[in-house]
CSV table of C-alpha atoms in Angstrom, one decimal:
chain,number,residue,atom,x,y,z
A,20,MET,CA,3.2,17.1,-37.9
A,21,SER,CA,3.8,13.2,-35.8
A,22,GLY,CA,5.9,12.8,-33.0
A,23,ASN,CA,8.0,10.7,-33.3
A,24,ILE,CA,7.9,7.4,-30.8
A,25,GLN,CA,9.1,4.8,-33.9
A,26,LEU,CA,12.0,7.0,-33.8
A,27,LEU,CA,12.5,5.9,-30.1
A,28,THR,CA,11.9,2.1,-30.6
A,29,ASP,CA,14.0,2.2,-33.7
A,30,THR,CA,17.1,3.8,-31.2
A,31,LEU,CA,16.2,1.3,-28.2
A,32,ALA,CA,15.7,-2.4,-30.2
A,33,GLY,CA,19.2,-0.1,-32.3
A,34,ALA,CA,20.7,-0.3,-29.1
A,35,LYS,CA,19.4,-4.5,-28.0
A,36,ALA,CA,20.3,-5.3,-31.7
A,37,GLU,CA,23.8,-4.3,-30.6
A,38,GLY,CA,23.7,-6.2,-27.6
A,39,ARG,CA,24.0,-3.2,-25.2
A,40,ALA,CA,20.9,-1.5,-22.9
A,41,ALA,CA,20.8,2.2,-24.4
A,42,LEU,CA,22.2,5.3,-22.9
A,43,ILE,CA,18.9,7.7,-21.5
A,44,ALA,CA,20.2,10.6,-20.4
A,45,TYR,CA,17.7,13.6,-18.4
A,46,LEU,CA,18.6,16.8,-18.9
A,47,PRO,CA,16.7,20.3,-17.6
A,48,ALA,CA,15.1,22.9,-19.8
A,49,GLY,CA,16.7,26.4,-19.1
A,50,PHE,CA,18.7,25.6,-16.7
A,51,PRO,CA,21.2,27.5,-16.2
A,52,THR,CA,19.6,28.9,-19.3
A,53,VAL,CA,17.2,28.1,-22.1
A,54,ASP,CA,20.2,29.1,-24.8
A,55,GLY,CA,22.9,26.6,-22.3
A,56,GLY,CA,20.2,23.7,-21.2
A,57,ILE,CA,20.2,23.0,-25.4
A,58,GLU,CA,23.9,23.1,-25.7
A,59,ALA,CA,24.5,20.5,-23.0
A,60,ILE,CA,22.0,18.0,-24.2
A,61,LYS,CA,23.6,19.0,-27.7
A,62,ALA,CA,27.1,17.7,-25.8
A,63,VAL,CA,25.5,14.6,-23.8
A,64,PHE,CA,24.2,13.6,-27.6
A,65,ASP,CA,27.9,14.1,-28.8
A,66,GLY,CA,29.2,11.8,-25.5
A,67,GLY,CA,27.1,8.8,-27.3
A,68,ALA,CA,24.0,9.2,-25.1
A,69,ASP,CA,21.0,7.7,-27.3
A,70,VAL,CA,18.4,9.2,-25.4
A,71,VAL,CA,17.7,12.6,-24.0
A,72,GLU,CA,15.0,13.5,-21.3
A,73,VAL,CA,14.4,16.9,-21.3
A,74,GLY,CA,12.5,18.4,-17.3
A,75,LEU,CA,10.1,20.1,-17.7
A,76,PRO,CA,10.5,21.9,-14.2
A,77,HIS,CA,8.9,21.7,-11.3
A,78,SER,CA,7.9,24.2,-8.1
A,79,ASP,CA,7.0,20.7,-6.5
A,80,PRO,CA,9.2,18.4,-7.8
A,81,VAL,CA,8.0,14.9,-6.1
A,82,LEU,CA,10.8,12.1,-7.0
A,83,ASP,CA,13.4,14.8,-7.9
A,84,GLY,CA,15.8,14.4,-4.8
A,85,PRO,CA,17.9,17.9,-4.0
A,86,VAL,CA,20.1,17.8,-6.7
A,87,ILE,CA,17.7,18.6,-10.0
A,88,GLN,CA,16.1,20.3,-7.3
A,89,THR,CA,18.1,23.3,-7.4
A,90,ALA,CA,18.4,23.1,-11.1
A,91,ASP,CA,14.5,23.6,-11.3
A,92,ASP,CA,15.2,26.4,-9.3
A,93,ILE,CA,18.0,27.7,-11.5
A,94,ALA,CA,15.8,27.4,-15.0
A,95,LEU,CA,12.6,28.6,-12.6
A,96,ARG,CA,13.9,31.8,-11.9
A,97,GLY,CA,15.4,31.9,-15.0
A,98,GLY,CA,11.6,32.5,-16.5
A,99,VAL,CA,11.5,28.9,-18.3
A,100,LYS,CA,8.2,28.5,-19.4
A,101,ILE,CA,6.7,24.8,-21.5
A,102,ALA,CA,7.2,27.3,-24.9
A,103,ASP,CA,11.3,26.9,-24.2
A,104,VAL,CA,11.2,23.2,-23.1
A,105,MET,CA,9.0,22.4,-26.4
A,106,ARG,CA,12.1,24.7,-28.2
A,107,THR,CA,14.3,22.8,-26.4
A,108,VAL,CA,13.2,19.6,-27.6
A,109,SER,CA,12.9,21.2,-31.1
A,110,GLU,CA,16.4,22.6,-31.3
A,111,ALA,CA,17.5,19.3,-29.8
A,112,HIS,CA,16.2,16.5,-32.1
A,113,ALA,CA,16.6,19.4,-35.7
A,114,ALA,CA,20.7,19.4,-34.3
A,115,THR,CA,20.6,15.6,-33.4
A,116,GLY,CA,18.9,13.7,-35.2
A,117,LYS,CA,17.9,11.4,-32.4
A,118,PRO,CA,14.8,11.0,-30.0
A,119,VAL,CA,14.5,13.4,-27.5
A,120,LEU,CA,10.8,12.8,-24.7
A,121,VAL,CA,9.5,15.4,-22.1
A,122,MET,CA,9.9,14.2,-18.3
A,123,THR,CA,6.7,16.5,-16.4
A,124,TYR,CA,5.2,16.4,-14.2
A,125,TRP,CA,0.9,16.0,-14.8
A,126,ASN,CA,-0.2,19.1,-13.2
A,127,PRO,CA,1.7,21.5,-16.2
A,128,ILE,CA,-0.2,20.0,-18.5
A,129,ASP,CA,-3.7,19.7,-17.6
A,130,ARG,CA,-3.0,23.6,-16.5
A,131,TYR,CA,-1.6,24.0,-20.4
A,132,GLY,CA,-4.5,22.1,-22.0
A,133,VAL,CA,-3.7,18.2,-23.1
A,134,GLU,CA,-4.1,19.0,-27.3
A,135,ARG,CA,-2.5,22.2,-27.1
A,136,PHE,CA,0.8,19.8,-25.9
A,137,THR,CA,0.7,16.9,-27.7
A,138,ALA,CA,0.3,18.9,-30.5
A,139,GLU,CA,3.4,21.5,-29.7
A,140,LEU,CA,5.2,18.8,-29.0
A,141,ALA,CA,4.7,16.5,-31.8
A,142,GLU,CA,5.4,19.4,-33.8
A,143,ALA,CA,8.8,20.4,-32.0
A,144,GLY,CA,9.8,16.6,-32.7
A,145,GLY,CA,9.6,15.5,-29.6
A,146,ALA,CA,9.2,11.3,-28.8
A,147,GLY,CA,7.1,11.4,-26.4
A,148,CYS,CA,6.5,12.2,-21.7
A,149,ILE,CA,7.3,10.3,-19.2
A,150,LEU,CA,4.8,11.4,-17.1
A,151,PRO,CA,5.3,10.0,-12.7
A,152,ASP,CA,2.6,11.6,-11.2
A,153,LEU,CA,-0.7,10.8,-14.1
A,154,PRO,CA,-1.7,6.6,-12.8
A,155,VAL,CA,-2.8,5.0,-15.5
A,156,GLN,CA,-6.7,4.7,-14.1
A,157,GLU,CA,-6.2,8.3,-15.1
A,158,SER,CA,-4.6,8.4,-18.3
A,159,ALA,CA,-7.2,7.5,-21.2
A,160,LEU,CA,-7.5,11.3,-21.8
A,161,TRP,CA,-4.0,12.0,-22.1
A,162,ARG,CA,-2.8,8.3,-23.9
A,163,GLU,CA,-5.9,9.4,-26.5
A,164,HIS,CA,-4.1,12.5,-27.6
A,165,ALA,CA,-0.6,11.5,-27.4
A,166,ASP,CA,-1.0,8.1,-29.7
A,167,LYS,CA,-2.5,10.5,-32.0
A,168,HIS,CA,0.0,12.5,-32.1
A,169,GLY,CA,2.6,9.7,-32.5
A,170,LEU,CA,4.1,10.4,-28.5
A,171,ALA,CA,5.4,7.9,-26.0
A,172,THR,CA,3.3,7.3,-23.1
A,173,VAL,CA,6.4,6.3,-20.5
A,174,PHE,CA,5.0,4.7,-17.1
A,175,VAL,CA,7.8,4.7,-13.8
A,176,VAL,CA,7.3,1.5,-12.1
A,177,ALA,CA,8.9,1.5,-8.6
A,178,PRO,CA,9.8,-1.6,-6.4
A,179,SER,CA,7.1,-1.7,-4.6
A,180,SER,CA,4.1,-2.0,-7.5
A,181,LYS,CA,2.2,-5.5,-7.1
A,182,ASP,CA,2.5,-7.1,-10.5
A,183,ALA,CA,-1.6,-6.6,-11.3
A,184,ARG,CA,-0.2,-3.1,-10.5
A,185,LEU,CA,2.4,-4.1,-13.5
A,186,ALA,CA,0.8,-5.1,-15.8
A,187,GLU,CA,-2.2,-2.8,-16.0
A,188,ILE,CA,0.6,0.0,-16.7
A,189,THR,CA,2.4,-2.2,-19.1
A,190,ALA,CA,-0.6,-3.0,-21.4
A,191,ALA,CA,-1.3,1.1,-21.0
A,192,GLY,CA,1.9,2.7,-21.7
A,193,SER,CA,3.8,2.9,-25.2
A,194,GLY,CA,7.8,3.4,-25.6
A,195,PHE,CA,9.7,2.0,-23.0
A,196,VAL,CA,8.5,1.4,-19.1
A,197,TYR,CA,11.1,3.4,-16.3
A,198,ALA,CA,11.8,1.4,-13.4
A,199,ALA,CA,13.1,3.0,-10.5
A,200,SER,CA,15.6,1.3,-9.2
A,201,LEU,CA,14.4,1.7,-5.5
A,202,MET,CA,12.2,3.6,-3.5
A,203,GLY,CA,12.5,7.7,-3.2
A,204,VAL,CA,13.5,10.4,-5.2
A,205,THR,CA,16.7,11.0,-7.4
A,206,GLY,CA,20.3,11.3,-6.6
A,207,THR,CA,23.4,9.5,-7.5
A,208,ARG,CA,23.5,6.8,-4.9
A,209,GLU,CA,26.7,4.0,-4.1
A,210,SER,CA,24.7,0.9,-5.4
A,211,VAL,CA,21.8,1.2,-7.7
A,212,GLY,CA,21.1,-2.5,-6.2
A,213,ALA,CA,19.3,-5.8,-6.0
A,214,GLN,CA,16.3,-3.9,-6.5
A,215,ALA,CA,16.3,-2.9,-10.1
A,216,GLN,CA,17.0,-6.1,-11.1
A,217,GLU,CA,14.1,-8.1,-9.6
A,218,LEU,CA,12.1,-5.0,-10.9
A,219,VAL,CA,13.2,-5.8,-14.4
A,220,GLU,CA,12.4,-8.7,-14.2
A,221,ARG,CA,8.8,-8.4,-12.8
A,222,THR,CA,8.7,-5.3,-15.4
A,223,ARG,CA,8.9,-8.7,-18.2
A,224,ALA,CA,7.2,-11.2,-17.0
A,225,THR,CA,4.4,-9.9,-17.9
A,226,GLY,CA,4.6,-10.4,-20.9
A,227,THR,CA,5.2,-6.7,-22.3
A,228,GLU,CA,7.6,-6.0,-25.2
A,229,LEU,CA,8.2,-3.1,-24.1
A,230,ALA,CA,11.8,-1.4,-23.0
A,231,VAL,CA,12.2,-1.8,-19.9
A,232,CYS,CA,14.5,1.5,-18.5
A,233,VAL,CA,16.2,1.6,-15.4
A,234,GLY,CA,17.1,5.0,-13.9
A,235,LEU,CA,18.1,6.3,-10.0
A,236,GLY,CA,20.7,6.3,-8.9
A,237,VAL,CA,23.3,5.0,-11.4
A,238,SER,CA,26.2,8.4,-11.9
A,239,ASN,CA,29.3,6.4,-13.3
A,240,ALA,CA,29.9,3.6,-15.8
A,241,ARG,CA,30.3,0.8,-13.6
A,242,GLN,CA,27.1,1.4,-12.2
A,243,ALA,CA,26.5,1.8,-15.8
A,244,ALA,CA,27.3,-1.5,-16.4
A,245,GLU,CA,26.1,-3.4,-13.7
A,246,VAL,CA,22.8,-1.7,-14.9
A,247,GLY,CA,22.8,-2.1,-18.5
A,248,ALA,CA,24.1,-5.6,-18.1
A,249,PHE,CA,20.2,-6.5,-17.0
A,250,ALA,CA,17.9,-3.7,-17.7
A,251,ASP,CA,16.8,-2.7,-21.9
A,252,GLY,CA,18.5,1.0,-20.7
A,253,VAL,CA,20.2,3.1,-18.3
A,254,ILE,CA,18.9,6.7,-17.6
A,255,VAL,CA,20.8,9.3,-16.2
A,256,GLY,CA,20.4,12.8,-14.4
A,257,SER,CA,21.3,13.8,-10.7
A,258,ALA,CA,24.9,13.1,-12.1
A,259,PHE,CA,25.0,15.3,-15.6
A,260,VAL,CA,23.3,18.1,-13.5
A,261,LYS,CA,25.9,17.1,-10.3
A,262,ARG,CA,28.2,18.2,-13.3
A,263,MET,CA,27.1,20.9,-14.6
A,264,LEU,CA,26.5,22.6,-11.4
A,265,ASP,CA,29.3,21.4,-9.7
A,266,ALA,CA,31.6,23.5,-12.8
A,267,PRO,CA,33.4,26.6,-12.7
A,268,ASP,CA,31.7,28.4,-15.4
A,269,HIS,CA,30.1,27.3,-18.6
A,270,ALA,CA,32.3,26.0,-21.1
A,271,SER,CA,33.2,24.2,-18.1
A,272,GLY,CA,30.4,22.7,-17.1
A,273,ILE,CA,29.4,21.1,-21.4
A,274,GLU,CA,32.8,19.6,-21.5
A,275,ALA,CA,32.4,18.0,-18.3
A,276,VAL,CA,28.6,16.6,-19.5
A,277,ARG,CA,29.8,15.8,-23.0
A,278,GLU,CA,32.7,13.9,-20.5
A,279,LEU,CA,29.6,11.6,-17.9
A,280,ALA,CA,27.8,10.5,-21.1
A,281,GLY,CA,31.0,9.0,-23.3
A,282,ASP,CA,32.0,7.5,-20.0
A,283,LEU,CA,28.3,6.4,-19.3
A,284,ALA,CA,28.8,4.7,-23.0
A,285,LYS,CA,31.2,3.1,-22.6
A,286,GLY,CA,29.7,1.8,-20.0
A,287,VAL,CA,27.2,0.3,-21.2
A,288,ARG,CA,29.1,-1.0,-24.7
A,289,GLY,CA,31.2,-3.6,-22.0
A,290,GLN,CA,34.2,-0.7,-22.2
A,291,ALA,CA,34.8,0.6,-18.7
């Protein structure tokens, strides 16, 4: 079974052909429950997301701010396992036909086994993995198995990344490049800032043909439009998770994330 890197590439190219950025949403698996998380992802796709990143909950998420940490804690206390993450990917992709990635730190994959993880992710219909803490120079084993199974390897670049480092990362990665808009952890912010645009320009200057998608800080349609004007994709995570956390009940949370996806989809289309 081959993974869906081509579907991811085609989806990003399709958004570009429409003259807009792709909308990429993030939600953790197992939050608030495994079934509830799958329902939330389907709602986000229904609202207008092009791609979804499924977070693999981790006890020490160094890149994630308090909102996603809270959701991860709920998922972990609920007993979420890697098998549940795979099931989340499988059911979300099967129901929508859209690209679903996993975002995870390296340690769980290392413990689970790279061959096993990539084979199961491809079998589930996954499009690839975002690996925020895997150094490029230590990624050969992962990339070998990801390539074998048709999975994207998405690396994260930051404003602090030197030009030579950006070139190294874009040469090794596939699917797209995740550009962290600023130094720090995930969370919603008032302004996404000029740092993000400069980072996108510097990443493209490496000559890469990969889409450059910006995450960290986007929470509303106005910001989605602002980032979408210079990036190939707009990544939104904490704002979706916060909607779920703030909702008085599960049904309201599902409706809230569907509505937010709709607003953000208008933003990347310049209709906000």
